[in-house]
Short mmCIF file of N, CA and C in Angstrom, two decimals:
data_model
loop_
_atom_site.label_atom_id
_atom_site.label_comp_id
_atom_site.label_asym_id
_atom_site.label_seq_id
_atom_site.Cartn_x
_atom_site.Cartn_y
_atom_site.Cartn_z
N UNK A 99 -76.30 -9.08 -11.53
CA UNK A 99 -76.13 -9.38 -10.13
C UNK A 99 -76.20 -8.10 -9.30
N UNK A 100 -76.59 -8.26 -8.07
CA UNK A 100 -76.70 -7.11 -7.17
C UNK A 100 -75.35 -6.50 -6.84
N UNK A 101 -74.28 -7.29 -6.91
CA UNK A 101 -72.96 -6.78 -6.54
C UNK A 101 -72.18 -6.19 -7.69
N UNK A 102 -72.73 -6.16 -8.90
CA UNK A 102 -72.02 -5.57 -10.02
C UNK A 102 -71.82 -4.08 -9.79
N UNK A 103 -70.66 -3.60 -10.13
CA UNK A 103 -70.34 -2.19 -9.91
C UNK A 103 -69.95 -1.88 -8.48
N UNK A 104 -69.70 -2.91 -7.70
CA UNK A 104 -69.35 -2.75 -6.29
C UNK A 104 -67.94 -3.26 -6.06
N UNK A 105 -67.15 -2.52 -5.27
CA UNK A 105 -65.81 -2.95 -4.89
C UNK A 105 -65.79 -3.18 -3.39
N UNK A 106 -64.98 -4.11 -2.95
CA UNK A 106 -64.81 -4.36 -1.53
C UNK A 106 -63.38 -4.01 -1.14
N UNK A 107 -63.23 -3.34 -0.02
CA UNK A 107 -61.92 -2.97 0.50
C UNK A 107 -61.83 -3.56 1.90
N UNK A 108 -60.75 -4.27 2.18
CA UNK A 108 -60.59 -4.89 3.50
C UNK A 108 -59.63 -4.05 4.34
N UNK A 109 -59.94 -3.88 5.60
CA UNK A 109 -59.03 -3.16 6.48
C UNK A 109 -58.46 -4.11 7.52
N UNK A 110 -57.28 -3.78 8.02
CA UNK A 110 -56.59 -4.61 8.99
C UNK A 110 -57.00 -4.18 10.39
N UNK A 111 -58.04 -4.81 10.92
CA UNK A 111 -58.58 -4.45 12.23
C UNK A 111 -58.60 -5.67 13.13
N UNK A 112 -57.43 -6.18 13.48
CA UNK A 112 -57.36 -7.40 14.26
C UNK A 112 -57.35 -7.15 15.77
N UNK A 113 -57.16 -5.93 16.21
CA UNK A 113 -57.15 -5.66 17.65
C UNK A 113 -58.56 -5.70 18.21
N UNK A 114 -58.71 -6.37 19.34
CA UNK A 114 -60.05 -6.52 19.92
C UNK A 114 -60.61 -5.19 20.41
N UNK A 115 -59.75 -4.24 20.80
CA UNK A 115 -60.23 -2.94 21.30
C UNK A 115 -60.87 -2.10 20.20
N UNK A 116 -60.34 -2.18 18.97
CA UNK A 116 -60.82 -1.32 17.90
C UNK A 116 -61.32 -2.11 16.70
N UNK A 117 -61.23 -3.41 16.76
CA UNK A 117 -61.54 -4.24 15.61
C UNK A 117 -63.01 -4.56 15.46
N UNK A 118 -63.25 -5.59 14.67
CA UNK A 118 -64.61 -5.98 14.33
C UNK A 118 -65.43 -6.32 15.57
N UNK A 119 -64.83 -7.05 16.52
CA UNK A 119 -65.57 -7.44 17.71
C UNK A 119 -66.06 -6.23 18.50
N UNK A 120 -65.21 -5.21 18.61
CA UNK A 120 -65.58 -4.01 19.35
C UNK A 120 -66.67 -3.21 18.65
N UNK A 121 -66.62 -3.17 17.31
CA UNK A 121 -67.58 -2.37 16.56
C UNK A 121 -68.89 -3.10 16.27
N UNK A 122 -68.82 -4.41 16.14
CA UNK A 122 -69.99 -5.17 15.69
C UNK A 122 -71.18 -5.05 16.63
N UNK A 123 -70.91 -4.91 17.90
CA UNK A 123 -72.02 -4.83 18.85
C UNK A 123 -72.72 -3.47 18.81
N UNK A 124 -72.07 -2.45 18.21
CA UNK A 124 -72.66 -1.11 18.19
C UNK A 124 -73.21 -0.70 16.83
N UNK A 125 -72.56 -1.14 15.75
CA UNK A 125 -72.93 -0.66 14.44
C UNK A 125 -73.06 -1.84 13.49
N UNK A 126 -74.19 -1.92 12.81
CA UNK A 126 -74.36 -3.01 11.87
C UNK A 126 -74.05 -2.55 10.45
N UNK A 127 -74.77 -1.57 9.94
CA UNK A 127 -74.50 -1.04 8.60
C UNK A 127 -74.57 0.48 8.66
N UNK A 128 -73.55 1.12 8.17
CA UNK A 128 -73.54 2.58 8.04
C UNK A 128 -73.36 2.88 6.57
N UNK A 129 -74.35 3.49 5.97
CA UNK A 129 -74.27 3.80 4.54
C UNK A 129 -74.42 5.30 4.36
N UNK A 130 -73.65 5.86 3.46
CA UNK A 130 -73.80 7.27 3.19
C UNK A 130 -72.84 7.78 2.16
N UNK A 131 -73.07 9.01 1.76
CA UNK A 131 -72.13 9.70 0.90
C UNK A 131 -70.93 10.04 1.74
N UNK A 132 -69.81 10.21 1.07
CA UNK A 132 -68.60 10.51 1.82
C UNK A 132 -67.87 11.68 1.21
N UNK A 133 -67.07 12.31 2.03
CA UNK A 133 -66.14 13.34 1.56
C UNK A 133 -64.76 12.88 1.99
N UNK A 134 -63.76 13.19 1.19
CA UNK A 134 -62.44 12.70 1.51
C UNK A 134 -61.36 13.67 1.09
N UNK A 135 -60.22 13.53 1.75
CA UNK A 135 -59.05 14.32 1.40
C UNK A 135 -57.82 13.58 1.87
N UNK A 136 -56.78 13.59 1.07
CA UNK A 136 -55.53 12.94 1.43
C UNK A 136 -54.66 13.93 2.20
N UNK A 137 -55.17 14.39 3.33
CA UNK A 137 -54.46 15.35 4.17
C UNK A 137 -54.64 14.96 5.63
N UNK A 138 -53.75 15.41 6.52
CA UNK A 138 -53.96 15.18 7.94
C UNK A 138 -55.20 15.91 8.43
N UNK A 139 -55.81 15.42 9.49
CA UNK A 139 -57.06 16.01 10.00
C UNK A 139 -56.96 16.22 11.50
N UNK A 140 -57.29 17.41 11.96
CA UNK A 140 -57.38 17.70 13.39
C UNK A 140 -58.83 18.03 13.71
N UNK A 141 -59.44 17.23 14.57
CA UNK A 141 -60.84 17.48 14.94
C UNK A 141 -61.00 18.86 15.56
N UNK A 142 -60.04 19.25 16.36
CA UNK A 142 -60.16 20.53 17.07
C UNK A 142 -59.93 21.74 16.16
N UNK A 143 -58.94 21.67 15.30
CA UNK A 143 -58.55 22.86 14.54
C UNK A 143 -59.07 22.91 13.11
N UNK A 144 -59.54 21.79 12.57
CA UNK A 144 -59.99 21.77 11.18
C UNK A 144 -61.51 21.72 11.04
N UNK A 145 -62.23 21.39 12.10
CA UNK A 145 -63.68 21.23 12.02
C UNK A 145 -64.39 22.27 12.86
N UNK A 146 -65.43 22.87 12.30
CA UNK A 146 -66.25 23.85 13.01
C UNK A 146 -67.44 23.11 13.63
N UNK A 147 -67.43 22.99 14.93
CA UNK A 147 -68.47 22.26 15.66
C UNK A 147 -69.85 22.89 15.50
N UNK A 148 -69.92 24.19 15.45
CA UNK A 148 -71.20 24.90 15.38
C UNK A 148 -71.82 24.80 13.99
N UNK A 149 -71.01 25.02 12.95
CA UNK A 149 -71.52 25.02 11.58
C UNK A 149 -71.51 23.64 10.93
N UNK A 150 -70.73 22.70 11.48
CA UNK A 150 -70.66 21.37 10.91
C UNK A 150 -69.91 21.32 9.59
N UNK A 151 -68.88 22.16 9.45
CA UNK A 151 -68.10 22.22 8.21
C UNK A 151 -66.61 22.10 8.53
N UNK A 152 -65.84 21.81 7.49
CA UNK A 152 -64.39 21.88 7.60
C UNK A 152 -64.03 23.36 7.53
N UNK A 153 -63.39 23.86 8.57
CA UNK A 153 -63.24 25.31 8.71
C UNK A 153 -61.86 25.86 8.38
N UNK A 154 -60.84 25.04 8.37
CA UNK A 154 -59.50 25.57 8.08
C UNK A 154 -59.44 25.99 6.62
N UNK A 155 -59.17 27.28 6.33
CA UNK A 155 -59.20 27.78 4.95
C UNK A 155 -58.25 27.04 4.00
N UNK A 156 -57.12 26.57 4.50
CA UNK A 156 -56.15 25.90 3.63
C UNK A 156 -56.44 24.41 3.43
N UNK A 157 -57.45 23.90 4.10
CA UNK A 157 -57.80 22.48 4.00
C UNK A 157 -58.48 22.19 2.67
N UNK A 158 -58.18 21.04 2.08
CA UNK A 158 -58.77 20.65 0.79
C UNK A 158 -60.30 20.65 0.82
N UNK A 159 -60.89 20.36 1.97
CA UNK A 159 -62.35 20.29 2.10
C UNK A 159 -62.96 21.55 2.72
N UNK A 160 -62.22 22.64 2.76
CA UNK A 160 -62.68 23.87 3.41
C UNK A 160 -64.09 24.25 2.93
N UNK A 161 -64.96 24.51 3.90
CA UNK A 161 -66.32 24.94 3.61
C UNK A 161 -67.31 23.80 3.38
N UNK A 162 -66.84 22.58 3.23
CA UNK A 162 -67.74 21.44 3.00
C UNK A 162 -68.27 20.90 4.32
N UNK A 163 -69.50 20.45 4.30
CA UNK A 163 -70.12 19.85 5.48
C UNK A 163 -69.65 18.42 5.66
N UNK A 164 -69.39 18.05 6.89
CA UNK A 164 -69.07 16.67 7.23
C UNK A 164 -70.25 15.98 7.92
N UNK A 165 -71.30 16.72 8.22
CA UNK A 165 -72.44 16.22 8.99
C UNK A 165 -73.17 15.12 8.20
N UNK A 166 -73.33 13.96 8.84
CA UNK A 166 -74.06 12.86 8.24
C UNK A 166 -73.33 12.16 7.11
N UNK A 167 -72.06 12.47 6.92
CA UNK A 167 -71.27 11.85 5.87
C UNK A 167 -70.21 10.96 6.48
N UNK A 168 -69.72 10.03 5.69
CA UNK A 168 -68.61 9.21 6.12
C UNK A 168 -67.35 9.95 5.71
N UNK A 169 -66.56 10.36 6.69
CA UNK A 169 -65.40 11.21 6.47
C UNK A 169 -64.17 10.33 6.27
N UNK A 170 -63.59 10.39 5.09
CA UNK A 170 -62.44 9.57 4.73
C UNK A 170 -61.22 10.48 4.62
N UNK A 171 -60.20 10.19 5.45
CA UNK A 171 -59.03 11.05 5.53
C UNK A 171 -57.76 10.22 5.61
N UNK A 172 -56.63 10.88 5.38
CA UNK A 172 -55.36 10.19 5.42
C UNK A 172 -54.97 9.80 6.85
N UNK A 173 -54.68 10.78 7.68
CA UNK A 173 -54.27 10.50 9.05
C UNK A 173 -54.95 11.49 10.00
N UNK A 174 -55.00 11.10 11.25
CA UNK A 174 -55.49 12.00 12.29
C UNK A 174 -54.29 12.67 12.94
N UNK A 175 -54.48 13.91 13.32
CA UNK A 175 -53.43 14.61 14.05
C UNK A 175 -54.09 15.33 15.22
N UNK A 176 -53.30 15.71 16.17
CA UNK A 176 -53.84 16.45 17.29
C UNK A 176 -53.64 15.74 18.61
N UNK A 177 -54.00 16.44 19.66
CA UNK A 177 -53.81 15.93 21.01
C UNK A 177 -55.12 15.63 21.70
N UNK A 178 -55.08 15.72 23.02
CA UNK A 178 -56.22 15.31 23.84
C UNK A 178 -57.49 16.10 23.55
N UNK A 179 -57.35 17.31 23.03
CA UNK A 179 -58.54 18.11 22.73
C UNK A 179 -59.41 17.44 21.67
N UNK A 180 -58.81 16.61 20.82
CA UNK A 180 -59.58 15.90 19.79
C UNK A 180 -60.61 14.98 20.42
N UNK A 181 -60.28 14.37 21.54
CA UNK A 181 -61.20 13.44 22.20
C UNK A 181 -62.47 14.16 22.65
N UNK A 182 -62.34 15.26 23.35
CA UNK A 182 -63.56 15.95 23.79
C UNK A 182 -64.27 16.63 22.63
N UNK A 183 -63.52 17.04 21.60
CA UNK A 183 -64.14 17.67 20.43
C UNK A 183 -65.06 16.67 19.73
N UNK A 184 -64.61 15.43 19.55
CA UNK A 184 -65.46 14.41 18.93
C UNK A 184 -66.72 14.16 19.76
N UNK A 185 -66.56 14.12 21.07
CA UNK A 185 -67.71 13.92 21.95
C UNK A 185 -68.69 15.09 21.84
N UNK A 186 -68.18 16.30 21.80
CA UNK A 186 -69.03 17.49 21.65
C UNK A 186 -69.77 17.47 20.31
N UNK A 187 -69.09 17.02 19.26
CA UNK A 187 -69.72 16.93 17.95
C UNK A 187 -70.93 15.98 18.00
N UNK A 188 -70.75 14.83 18.62
CA UNK A 188 -71.83 13.85 18.72
C UNK A 188 -72.98 14.42 19.55
N UNK A 189 -72.66 15.03 20.66
CA UNK A 189 -73.71 15.59 21.53
C UNK A 189 -74.46 16.73 20.85
N UNK A 190 -73.81 17.46 19.96
CA UNK A 190 -74.47 18.58 19.28
C UNK A 190 -75.29 18.10 18.08
N UNK A 191 -75.10 16.84 17.68
CA UNK A 191 -75.81 16.31 16.52
C UNK A 191 -75.19 16.71 15.20
N UNK A 192 -74.00 17.29 15.22
CA UNK A 192 -73.31 17.69 14.00
C UNK A 192 -72.03 16.86 13.88
N UNK A 193 -72.21 15.66 13.38
CA UNK A 193 -71.12 14.71 13.35
C UNK A 193 -71.11 13.90 12.06
N UNK A 194 -69.94 13.42 11.64
CA UNK A 194 -69.94 12.46 10.54
C UNK A 194 -70.53 11.13 11.01
N UNK A 195 -70.99 10.31 10.06
CA UNK A 195 -71.49 8.98 10.41
C UNK A 195 -70.36 8.09 10.90
N UNK A 196 -69.20 8.25 10.29
CA UNK A 196 -68.03 7.44 10.64
C UNK A 196 -66.77 8.15 10.18
N UNK A 197 -65.67 7.83 10.83
CA UNK A 197 -64.36 8.32 10.43
C UNK A 197 -63.58 7.14 9.85
N UNK A 198 -63.10 7.29 8.63
CA UNK A 198 -62.32 6.27 7.96
C UNK A 198 -60.96 6.90 7.66
N UNK A 199 -59.90 6.33 8.21
CA UNK A 199 -58.57 6.92 8.07
C UNK A 199 -57.55 5.87 7.67
N UNK A 200 -56.50 6.31 6.99
CA UNK A 200 -55.37 5.42 6.77
C UNK A 200 -54.69 5.11 8.09
N UNK A 201 -54.56 6.11 8.95
CA UNK A 201 -53.93 5.90 10.26
C UNK A 201 -54.52 6.87 11.28
N UNK A 202 -55.03 6.34 12.36
CA UNK A 202 -55.53 7.17 13.47
C UNK A 202 -54.56 7.06 14.64
N UNK A 203 -54.20 8.19 15.21
CA UNK A 203 -53.33 8.14 16.38
C UNK A 203 -54.13 7.65 17.59
N UNK A 204 -53.47 7.25 18.67
CA UNK A 204 -54.20 6.73 19.84
C UNK A 204 -55.21 7.70 20.44
N UNK A 205 -54.91 9.00 20.38
CA UNK A 205 -55.84 9.99 20.92
C UNK A 205 -57.13 10.01 20.11
N UNK A 206 -57.02 9.94 18.78
CA UNK A 206 -58.21 9.92 17.93
C UNK A 206 -59.03 8.66 18.19
N UNK A 207 -58.35 7.53 18.34
CA UNK A 207 -59.05 6.27 18.62
C UNK A 207 -59.78 6.37 19.97
N UNK A 208 -59.12 6.92 20.96
CA UNK A 208 -59.73 7.10 22.27
C UNK A 208 -60.91 8.05 22.18
N UNK A 209 -60.76 9.13 21.43
CA UNK A 209 -61.84 10.10 21.29
C UNK A 209 -63.04 9.51 20.58
N UNK A 210 -62.81 8.73 19.56
CA UNK A 210 -63.91 8.08 18.84
C UNK A 210 -64.65 7.11 19.75
N UNK A 211 -63.90 6.35 20.55
CA UNK A 211 -64.53 5.43 21.49
C UNK A 211 -65.33 6.20 22.54
N UNK A 212 -64.76 7.28 23.06
CA UNK A 212 -65.43 8.12 24.05
C UNK A 212 -66.72 8.72 23.49
N UNK A 213 -66.68 9.11 22.22
CA UNK A 213 -67.83 9.73 21.57
C UNK A 213 -68.81 8.71 21.00
N UNK A 214 -68.45 7.43 21.04
CA UNK A 214 -69.26 6.36 20.44
C UNK A 214 -69.45 6.62 18.94
N UNK A 215 -68.34 7.00 18.30
CA UNK A 215 -68.32 7.31 16.88
C UNK A 215 -67.46 6.26 16.17
N UNK A 216 -68.00 5.58 15.15
CA UNK A 216 -67.21 4.55 14.48
C UNK A 216 -65.97 5.13 13.82
N UNK A 217 -64.84 4.48 14.04
CA UNK A 217 -63.57 4.87 13.44
C UNK A 217 -62.89 3.60 12.96
N UNK A 218 -62.47 3.61 11.71
CA UNK A 218 -61.76 2.48 11.15
C UNK A 218 -60.50 3.00 10.50
N UNK A 219 -59.37 2.32 10.76
CA UNK A 219 -58.11 2.74 10.16
C UNK A 219 -57.26 1.52 9.79
N UNK A 220 -56.09 1.80 9.24
CA UNK A 220 -55.08 0.80 8.88
C UNK A 220 -55.55 -0.17 7.80
N UNK A 221 -55.92 0.39 6.69
CA UNK A 221 -56.33 -0.40 5.53
C UNK A 221 -55.11 -1.01 4.85
N UNK A 222 -55.35 -1.99 4.02
CA UNK A 222 -54.28 -2.61 3.24
C UNK A 222 -53.87 -1.74 2.05
N UNK A 223 -54.68 -0.73 1.74
CA UNK A 223 -54.41 0.19 0.63
C UNK A 223 -54.59 1.62 1.14
N UNK A 224 -54.15 2.59 0.37
CA UNK A 224 -54.41 3.99 0.71
C UNK A 224 -55.89 4.25 0.46
N UNK A 225 -56.64 4.35 1.51
CA UNK A 225 -58.10 4.46 1.41
C UNK A 225 -58.53 5.75 0.73
N UNK A 226 -57.68 6.78 0.78
CA UNK A 226 -58.05 8.05 0.15
C UNK A 226 -57.92 8.00 -1.37
N UNK A 227 -57.20 7.01 -1.89
CA UNK A 227 -57.12 6.86 -3.34
C UNK A 227 -57.94 5.67 -3.83
N UNK A 228 -58.25 4.72 -2.96
CA UNK A 228 -59.02 3.53 -3.35
C UNK A 228 -60.50 3.85 -3.56
N UNK A 229 -60.97 4.93 -2.93
CA UNK A 229 -62.37 5.34 -3.04
C UNK A 229 -62.40 6.73 -3.65
N UNK A 230 -63.21 6.90 -4.66
CA UNK A 230 -63.33 8.20 -5.31
C UNK A 230 -64.25 9.11 -4.49
N UNK A 231 -63.93 10.38 -4.43
CA UNK A 231 -64.73 11.35 -3.70
C UNK A 231 -66.16 11.36 -4.23
N UNK A 232 -67.12 11.33 -3.31
CA UNK A 232 -68.53 11.37 -3.67
C UNK A 232 -69.18 10.01 -3.82
N UNK A 233 -68.39 8.93 -3.88
CA UNK A 233 -68.98 7.60 -3.99
C UNK A 233 -69.70 7.24 -2.68
N UNK A 234 -70.76 6.46 -2.81
CA UNK A 234 -71.47 5.98 -1.63
C UNK A 234 -70.73 4.78 -1.07
N UNK A 235 -70.54 4.76 0.23
CA UNK A 235 -69.87 3.64 0.89
C UNK A 235 -70.77 3.09 1.99
N UNK A 236 -70.63 1.80 2.23
CA UNK A 236 -71.33 1.13 3.33
C UNK A 236 -70.29 0.45 4.20
N UNK A 237 -70.32 0.75 5.48
CA UNK A 237 -69.42 0.14 6.44
C UNK A 237 -70.22 -0.91 7.19
N UNK A 238 -69.72 -2.13 7.18
CA UNK A 238 -70.36 -3.24 7.89
C UNK A 238 -69.29 -3.89 8.78
N UNK A 239 -69.12 -3.40 10.01
CA UNK A 239 -68.08 -3.93 10.88
C UNK A 239 -68.25 -5.42 11.20
N UNK A 240 -69.45 -5.88 11.32
CA UNK A 240 -69.67 -7.28 11.66
C UNK A 240 -69.16 -8.21 10.56
N UNK A 241 -69.37 -7.85 9.31
CA UNK A 241 -68.90 -8.66 8.20
C UNK A 241 -67.45 -8.36 7.83
N UNK A 242 -66.93 -7.25 8.32
CA UNK A 242 -65.56 -6.86 8.00
C UNK A 242 -65.40 -6.31 6.61
N UNK A 243 -66.41 -5.57 6.14
CA UNK A 243 -66.33 -5.03 4.78
C UNK A 243 -66.62 -3.54 4.77
N UNK A 244 -66.00 -2.89 3.82
CA UNK A 244 -66.33 -1.52 3.45
C UNK A 244 -66.67 -1.62 1.97
N UNK A 245 -67.93 -1.41 1.63
CA UNK A 245 -68.40 -1.59 0.26
C UNK A 245 -68.52 -0.24 -0.42
N UNK A 246 -68.04 -0.18 -1.62
CA UNK A 246 -68.10 1.05 -2.41
C UNK A 246 -69.06 0.85 -3.56
N UNK A 247 -70.00 1.79 -3.69
CA UNK A 247 -70.93 1.72 -4.82
C UNK A 247 -72.35 1.45 -4.42
#
């Protein structure tokens, strides 16, 4: 079968502002390799906008590129600067395909919406342990699935 070797993970996205209805009209399928870390993430202080890499030396993903990848992280941290940083990343063309988090704070959600960058959070499981680093994932907001494999 085509689905053999594939796992499905469901996320709790019932809010109309950030849920399936909000995302379905913009994104149909996002597929790509992903990088992940079970650590907090600050768009402003942990990501290098110019080089497209995780720049904080103490970060688990230090030196790795996030460009064109689905970035899977534990939680978002930071303030209002994260919103404009995400927008600048998109405008520069050095951006992840999507942000997948266990929990995104309201500022990160606002920034992702402002930047027109897909962000999904509040899974039923710890998403940083449910998906192995380097696995290919497909995000399909309209169907409500995140497919691994």
